[in-house]
CSV table of C-alpha atoms in Angstrom, one decimal:
chain,number,residue,atom,x,y,z
A,1,MET,CA,46.6,25.6,12.3
A,2,THR,CA,43.6,23.6,13.7
A,3,ARG,CA,40.7,25.6,14.9
A,4,SER,CA,37.6,24.4,16.8
A,5,ARG,CA,35.5,26.9,14.9
A,6,PRO,CA,36.1,29.6,12.0
A,7,PRO,CA,37.2,33.1,12.9
A,8,ALA,CA,34.1,35.3,13.7
A,9,ARG,CA,35.0,37.7,10.7
A,10,LEU,CA,34.9,34.7,8.3
A,11,VAL,CA,31.2,34.0,9.5
A,12,ALA,CA,30.4,37.7,9.6
A,13,GLY,CA,31.7,38.1,6.0
A,14,ALA,CA,29.8,35.1,4.7
A,15,ALA,CA,26.6,36.5,6.2
A,16,LEU,CA,27.2,39.9,4.7
A,17,ILE,CA,27.7,38.1,1.3
A,18,ALA,CA,24.6,36.1,1.8
A,19,GLY,CA,22.6,39.1,2.6
A,20,CYS,CA,23.9,41.8,0.2
A,21,TRP,CA,24.3,39.7,-2.8
A,22,PRO,CA,20.6,39.0,-3.5
A,23,ALA,CA,19.7,42.7,-2.5
A,24,TYR,CA,22.4,44.1,-4.8
A,25,TRP,CA,20.9,42.3,-7.7
A,26,LEU,CA,17.3,42.9,-6.8
A,27,VAL,CA,17.2,46.6,-5.5
A,28,ARG,CA,16.9,49.3,-8.0
A,29,GLY,CA,17.9,53.0,-7.8
A,30,GLY,CA,20.5,54.5,-5.7
A,31,LEU,CA,20.2,52.1,-2.9
A,32,SER,CA,21.9,49.4,-5.0
A,33,GLN,CA,25.0,51.6,-5.4
A,34,GLU,CA,25.1,51.6,-1.5
A,35,LEU,CA,25.2,47.9,-1.3
A,36,PHE,CA,28.5,47.6,-3.1
A,37,PHE,CA,30.6,48.5,-0.1
A,38,PRO,CA,29.0,46.0,2.4
A,39,LEU,CA,29.0,43.3,-0.2
A,40,TRP,CA,32.8,43.6,-0.9
A,41,LEU,CA,33.4,44.2,2.9
A,42,GLY,CA,31.9,40.7,3.2
A,43,TYR,CA,34.2,39.4,0.6
A,44,ILE,CA,37.2,40.9,2.3
A,45,LEU,CA,36.4,39.5,5.6
A,46,THR,CA,35.7,36.1,4.4
A,47,VAL,CA,38.8,35.7,2.4
A,48,ASP,CA,40.9,37.2,5.3
A,49,GLY,CA,39.3,34.7,7.7
A,50,LEU,CA,40.2,31.9,5.2
A,51,VAL,CA,43.7,32.9,5.1
A,52,GLU,CA,43.9,32.7,9.0
A,53,VAL,CA,42.4,29.3,8.8
A,54,ARG,CA,45.0,28.2,6.3
A,55,THR,CA,48.1,29.9,7.7
A,56,GLY,CA,47.5,30.9,11.3
A,57,SER,CA,47.4,34.6,10.6
A,58,SER,CA,46.2,37.1,8.0
A,59,PRO,CA,46.7,40.7,6.9
A,60,LEU,CA,43.9,41.9,9.4
A,61,THR,CA,45.3,39.9,12.3
A,62,ARG,CA,49.0,40.9,11.7
A,63,ASP,CA,48.3,44.6,11.8
A,64,ARG,CA,44.7,45.8,12.1
A,65,ARG,CA,45.6,49.4,11.9
A,66,ALA,CA,47.9,48.9,9.0
A,67,PHE,CA,45.3,46.8,7.1
A,68,LEU,CA,42.5,49.4,7.6
A,69,THR,CA,45.0,52.0,6.0
A,70,LEU,CA,44.7,50.2,2.8
A,71,PHE,CA,40.9,51.2,2.7
A,72,LEU,CA,42.1,54.9,2.9
A,73,LEU,CA,44.7,54.3,0.1
A,74,SER,CA,42.4,52.4,-2.2
A,75,ALA,CA,39.9,55.2,-3.0
A,76,PRO,CA,42.4,57.6,-4.4
A,77,PHE,CA,44.0,54.7,-6.3
A,78,TRP,CA,40.9,54.0,-8.2
A,79,TRP,CA,39.9,57.8,-8.8
A,80,ILE,CA,43.2,57.9,-10.8
A,81,TYR,CA,41.6,55.5,-13.1
A,82,GLU,CA,38.4,57.3,-13.1
A,83,GLY,CA,40.2,60.4,-14.2
A,84,ILE,CA,42.1,58.6,-17.0
A,85,ASN,CA,38.6,57.3,-18.1
A,86,GLN,CA,37.5,60.9,-18.8
A,87,TRP,CA,39.9,60.5,-21.8
A,88,VAL,CA,39.2,57.1,-23.0
A,89,ARG,CA,35.5,56.7,-21.9
A,90,ASN,CA,35.8,52.9,-21.7
A,91,TRP,CA,33.2,52.4,-19.1
A,92,GLU,CA,30.3,54.3,-17.5
A,93,TYR,CA,28.1,53.8,-14.5
A,94,VAL,CA,24.4,53.2,-15.0
A,95,THR,CA,21.3,52.8,-12.9
A,96,TYR,CA,18.6,50.5,-13.8
A,97,GLY,CA,14.9,50.5,-13.0
A,98,GLY,CA,13.1,53.0,-10.8
A,99,GLY,CA,13.8,54.2,-7.4
A,100,GLU,CA,15.4,57.5,-6.1
A,101,GLN,CA,18.6,58.4,-7.9
A,102,HIS,CA,21.7,59.9,-5.9
A,103,GLY,CA,22.6,63.4,-6.6
A,104,PRO,CA,26.2,64.2,-7.7
A,105,VAL,CA,27.6,64.8,-4.3
A,106,LEU,CA,26.2,61.8,-2.6
A,107,TRP,CA,26.9,59.6,-5.8
A,108,HIS,CA,30.6,60.6,-5.5
A,109,LEU,CA,30.6,60.0,-1.7
A,110,VAL,CA,29.3,56.6,-2.1
A,111,ALA,CA,31.5,55.8,-5.0
A,112,THR,CA,34.5,56.8,-2.9
A,113,LEU,CA,33.5,54.3,-0.2
A,114,SER,CA,33.0,51.6,-2.8
A,115,PHE,CA,36.4,52.4,-4.3
A,116,SER,CA,38.0,52.0,-0.9
A,117,THR,CA,37.6,48.2,-1.1
A,118,VAL,CA,39.9,47.6,-4.1
A,119,LEU,CA,43.1,47.4,-2.5
A,120,PRO,CA,42.1,45.2,0.5
A,121,ALA,CA,40.3,42.9,-1.8
A,122,LEU,CA,43.4,42.4,-3.9
A,123,CYS,CA,45.5,42.0,-0.9
A,124,VAL,CA,43.5,39.2,0.8
A,125,THR,CA,42.9,37.4,-2.5
A,126,ALA,CA,46.6,37.3,-3.1
A,127,GLU,CA,47.4,36.3,0.4
A,128,LEU,CA,44.8,33.4,0.0
A,129,LEU,CA,46.5,32.4,-3.3
A,130,ARG,CA,50.0,32.5,-1.6
A,131,SER,CA,48.7,30.0,1.0
A,132,LEU,CA,48.2,27.4,-1.7
A,133,PRO,CA,51.3,24.9,-2.0
A,134,ALA,CA,51.7,25.4,-5.6
A,135,LEU,CA,51.8,29.3,-5.3
A,136,GLY,CA,53.4,29.5,-1.8
A,137,ARG,CA,57.0,28.6,-2.6
A,138,PRO,CA,59.6,31.0,-4.1
A,139,ARG,CA,59.4,30.7,-8.0
A,140,ARG,CA,62.6,31.5,-9.6
A,141,GLY,CA,63.3,31.7,-13.2
A,142,ALA,CA,65.2,33.6,-16.0
A,143,ARG,CA,66.4,37.1,-14.8
A,144,LEU,CA,65.1,40.0,-16.6
A,145,PRO,CA,68.1,42.0,-17.8
A,146,LEU,CA,67.8,45.8,-16.6
A,147,SER,CA,70.4,48.4,-17.2
A,148,ALA,CA,70.7,51.2,-14.7
A,149,ALA,CA,68.9,53.5,-17.2
A,150,ALA,CA,66.0,51.1,-17.7
A,151,PRO,CA,63.7,52.4,-15.0
A,152,VAL,CA,64.0,55.9,-16.2
A,153,VAL,CA,63.2,54.8,-19.8
A,154,LEU,CA,60.2,52.9,-18.5
A,155,MET,CA,58.9,55.7,-16.6
A,156,LEU,CA,59.1,57.9,-19.7
A,157,VAL,CA,57.3,55.2,-21.6
A,158,GLY,CA,54.5,55.3,-18.9
A,159,ALA,CA,54.4,59.1,-19.0
A,160,ALA,CA,54.3,59.0,-22.9
A,161,SER,CA,51.4,56.3,-22.7
A,162,LEU,CA,49.4,58.8,-20.6
A,163,ALA,CA,50.0,61.6,-23.1
A,164,ALA,CA,49.0,59.2,-25.9
A,165,LEU,CA,45.7,58.4,-24.0
A,166,ALA,CA,44.9,62.0,-23.6
A,167,LEU,CA,45.6,62.6,-27.5
A,168,TRP,CA,44.2,59.6,-29.1
A,169,PRO,CA,42.1,57.8,-26.6
A,170,ARG,CA,40.1,55.7,-29.0
A,171,VAL,CA,43.3,54.0,-30.5
A,172,THR,CA,45.7,53.9,-27.4
A,173,TYR,CA,43.0,53.0,-24.7
A,174,PRO,CA,44.8,49.5,-23.9
A,175,LEU,CA,47.6,51.6,-22.3
A,176,VAL,CA,45.3,52.6,-19.5
A,177,TRP,CA,46.5,49.4,-17.5
A,178,PRO,CA,50.3,49.4,-17.9
A,179,ALA,CA,50.8,53.2,-17.9
A,180,LEU,CA,50.6,53.6,-14.1
A,181,PHE,CA,52.4,50.4,-13.4
A,182,LEU,CA,55.4,51.6,-15.5
A,183,ILE,CA,55.6,54.9,-13.8
A,184,LEU,CA,55.2,53.7,-10.2
A,185,ASP,CA,57.1,50.5,-10.2
A,186,SER,CA,60.2,52.1,-12.1
A,187,GLY,CA,60.0,54.9,-9.5
A,188,ASN,CA,60.1,52.3,-6.8
A,189,ARG,CA,63.1,50.6,-8.2
A,190,LEU,CA,64.9,54.0,-8.5
A,191,ALA,CA,64.0,54.8,-5.0
A,192,GLY,CA,65.1,51.4,-3.6
A,193,ARG,CA,61.7,50.3,-2.6
A,194,PRO,CA,60.1,46.9,-3.3
A,195,SER,CA,59.3,46.7,-7.0
A,196,LEU,CA,58.4,43.9,-9.5
A,197,LEU,CA,61.0,44.9,-11.8
A,198,SER,CA,63.5,44.2,-9.1
A,199,ASP,CA,61.9,40.9,-8.5
A,200,ALA,CA,62.1,40.0,-12.3
A,201,HIS,CA,65.7,41.2,-12.4
A,202,ARG,CA,66.5,38.8,-9.6
A,203,GLY,CA,64.5,36.0,-11.3
A,204,ARG,CA,61.9,36.1,-8.6
A,205,TRP,CA,58.4,35.6,-10.4
A,206,ASP,CA,56.2,34.3,-7.5
A,207,THR,CA,54.8,37.7,-6.5
A,208,ILE,CA,54.3,38.7,-10.1
A,209,LEU,CA,52.4,35.4,-10.8
A,210,VAL,CA,50.3,35.6,-7.5
A,211,LEU,CA,49.4,39.3,-8.2
A,212,ALA,CA,48.4,38.4,-11.7
A,213,LEU,CA,46.0,35.8,-10.5
A,214,ALA,CA,44.7,38.0,-7.7
A,215,GLY,CA,43.8,40.5,-10.3
A,216,LEU,CA,42.1,38.0,-12.5
A,217,GLY,CA,40.2,36.5,-9.6
A,218,CYS,CA,39.0,39.7,-8.2
A,219,GLY,CA,38.2,40.9,-11.8
A,220,LEU,CA,36.0,37.8,-12.3
A,221,VAL,CA,34.1,38.6,-8.9
A,222,TRP,CA,33.8,42.2,-9.7
A,223,GLU,CA,32.3,41.4,-13.1
A,224,LEU,CA,30.1,38.6,-11.7
A,225,TRP,CA,28.5,40.8,-9.1
A,226,ASN,CA,28.1,43.6,-11.6
A,227,ALA,CA,26.2,41.4,-14.1
A,228,ARG,CA,22.7,42.0,-12.6
A,229,ALA,CA,23.3,44.9,-10.2
A,230,GLY,CA,20.8,47.6,-10.1
A,231,THR,CA,23.7,50.1,-10.3
A,232,GLY,CA,26.7,49.1,-12.2
A,233,TRP,CA,28.9,49.8,-15.1
A,234,VAL,CA,29.0,48.9,-18.9
A,235,TYR,CA,31.8,49.0,-21.4
A,236,ASP,CA,32.7,50.7,-24.6
A,237,VAL,CA,35.7,49.1,-25.9
A,238,PRO,CA,36.6,50.0,-29.5
A,239,GLY,CA,37.3,46.9,-31.4
A,240,LEU,CA,36.0,44.5,-28.8
A,241,ASN,CA,32.3,45.3,-28.4
A,242,ASP,CA,31.4,42.6,-30.7
A,243,ALA,CA,33.9,40.0,-29.1
A,244,PRO,CA,32.6,37.2,-26.9
A,245,HIS,CA,31.6,38.6,-23.4
A,246,LEU,CA,31.8,37.1,-19.9
A,247,PHE,CA,29.1,39.2,-18.2
A,248,ALA,CA,29.6,42.8,-19.3
A,249,MET,CA,33.3,42.4,-20.0
A,250,PRO,CA,34.7,41.4,-23.5
A,251,LEU,CA,36.8,38.4,-22.8
A,252,PRO,CA,40.0,39.9,-23.9
A,253,GLY,CA,39.4,42.8,-21.5
A,254,TYR,CA,40.1,40.6,-18.5
A,255,LEU,CA,43.8,40.8,-19.4
A,256,GLY,CA,43.6,44.3,-18.2
A,257,TYR,CA,43.2,43.0,-14.7
A,258,VAL,CA,46.8,41.6,-14.6
A,259,PRO,CA,48.7,44.9,-15.0
A,260,PHE,CA,46.0,46.6,-13.0
A,261,ALA,CA,47.0,44.2,-9.9
A,262,TRP,CA,50.7,44.9,-10.6
A,263,SER,CA,49.8,48.7,-10.6
A,264,ALA,CA,48.1,48.2,-7.3
A,265,TYR,CA,51.2,46.7,-5.8
A,266,ALA,CA,53.4,49.4,-7.2
A,267,TYR,CA,51.0,52.1,-5.8
A,268,TYR,CA,51.1,50.5,-2.5
A,269,GLN,CA,54.8,50.6,-2.2
A,270,ALA,CA,54.9,54.1,-3.2
A,271,ALA,CA,52.3,55.1,-0.8
A,272,ARG,CA,53.7,53.1,2.0
A,273,ALA,CA,56.8,55.3,1.7
A,274,LEU,CA,54.7,58.5,1.9
A,275,VAL,CA,52.4,57.7,4.8
A,276,VAL,CA,54.9,56.8,7.5
A,277,ALA,CA,53.4,59.4,9.9
A,278,ALA,CA,50.0,57.7,9.5
A,279,GLY,CA,51.3,54.4,10.9
A,280,ARG,CA,53.0,51.3,9.5
A,281,LEU,CA,51.3,49.7,6.5
A,282,PRO,CA,51.2,46.0,5.9
A,283,GLY,CA,54.6,44.7,5.0
A,284,ARG,CA,53.4,42.6,2.2
A,285,LEU,CA,50.6,43.1,-0.3
A,286,ALA,CA,49.9,39.8,-1.8
A,287,GLY,CA,52.4,37.9,0.2
A,288,ALA,CA,55.1,39.9,-1.4
A,289,ALA,CA,58.5,38.3,-1.9
A,290,ARG,CA,60.6,38.4,1.2
A,291,GLY,CA,63.7,39.1,-0.7
A,292,PRO,CA,66.3,41.8,0.4
A,293,SER,CA,64.1,44.7,-1.2
A,294,ALA,CA,60.7,43.3,-0.2
A,295,GLY,CA,60.8,42.8,3.5
A,296,PRO,CA,58.4,44.1,6.0
């Protein structure tokens, strides 16, 4: 689609990034935490605008109300991981330098606003990747054999993983990232909702690949912007603290962003079925496969 000028939100998003990124790194104290949301809102608007430039439409233009619903769904999604982190203690939030610090109530309110950007960021990133010729076409391959009982077994494995995280967190902490996916995606398959297990069973690997790359891409930007933030997070990953790092994250830790993105998709599909009264959600997260079980 040929445009005489870029979408206004692309320009606004780029302006937000240009203004908030330096401030996010320079400001100290609680104000730095408050800059996370506008910085990531800038990312979301910029990438959504790029998707429209490339394809003629975008998640926001297709259904604005539905896309905004992703912000509401996103915060509880990440708070689940914050709850699991109370067992494993793999990351904690720190504030550097002077300045006024937020009290517990304000900190949690600002954190919730920040967490609301996770699903929209993954969504627009995956849609941008889907717009690339190499990733935009259906990608078929070997079919994953799945018995009728397999989703039940995988759900039990996911539940057992959560139990193991609670009992032996310093040993089982890598299970943080696949556990939720196993539970939610298996449940989606059992309920007849779109699921990545169903895609793999049909030999459809394009959505799985795009989501994995979107998770890695967003993860890289999360870690980049966190690297010098006045308020950010640090890691304690048993066995990996002395491994090579890229920013604050040990390099092997980036692999966790792959099942994390798959979990986001599974959560989205489950939530979509539960909030019909709140309005239609986007038919596709990450340009989801348009197969029989993954249409809008």
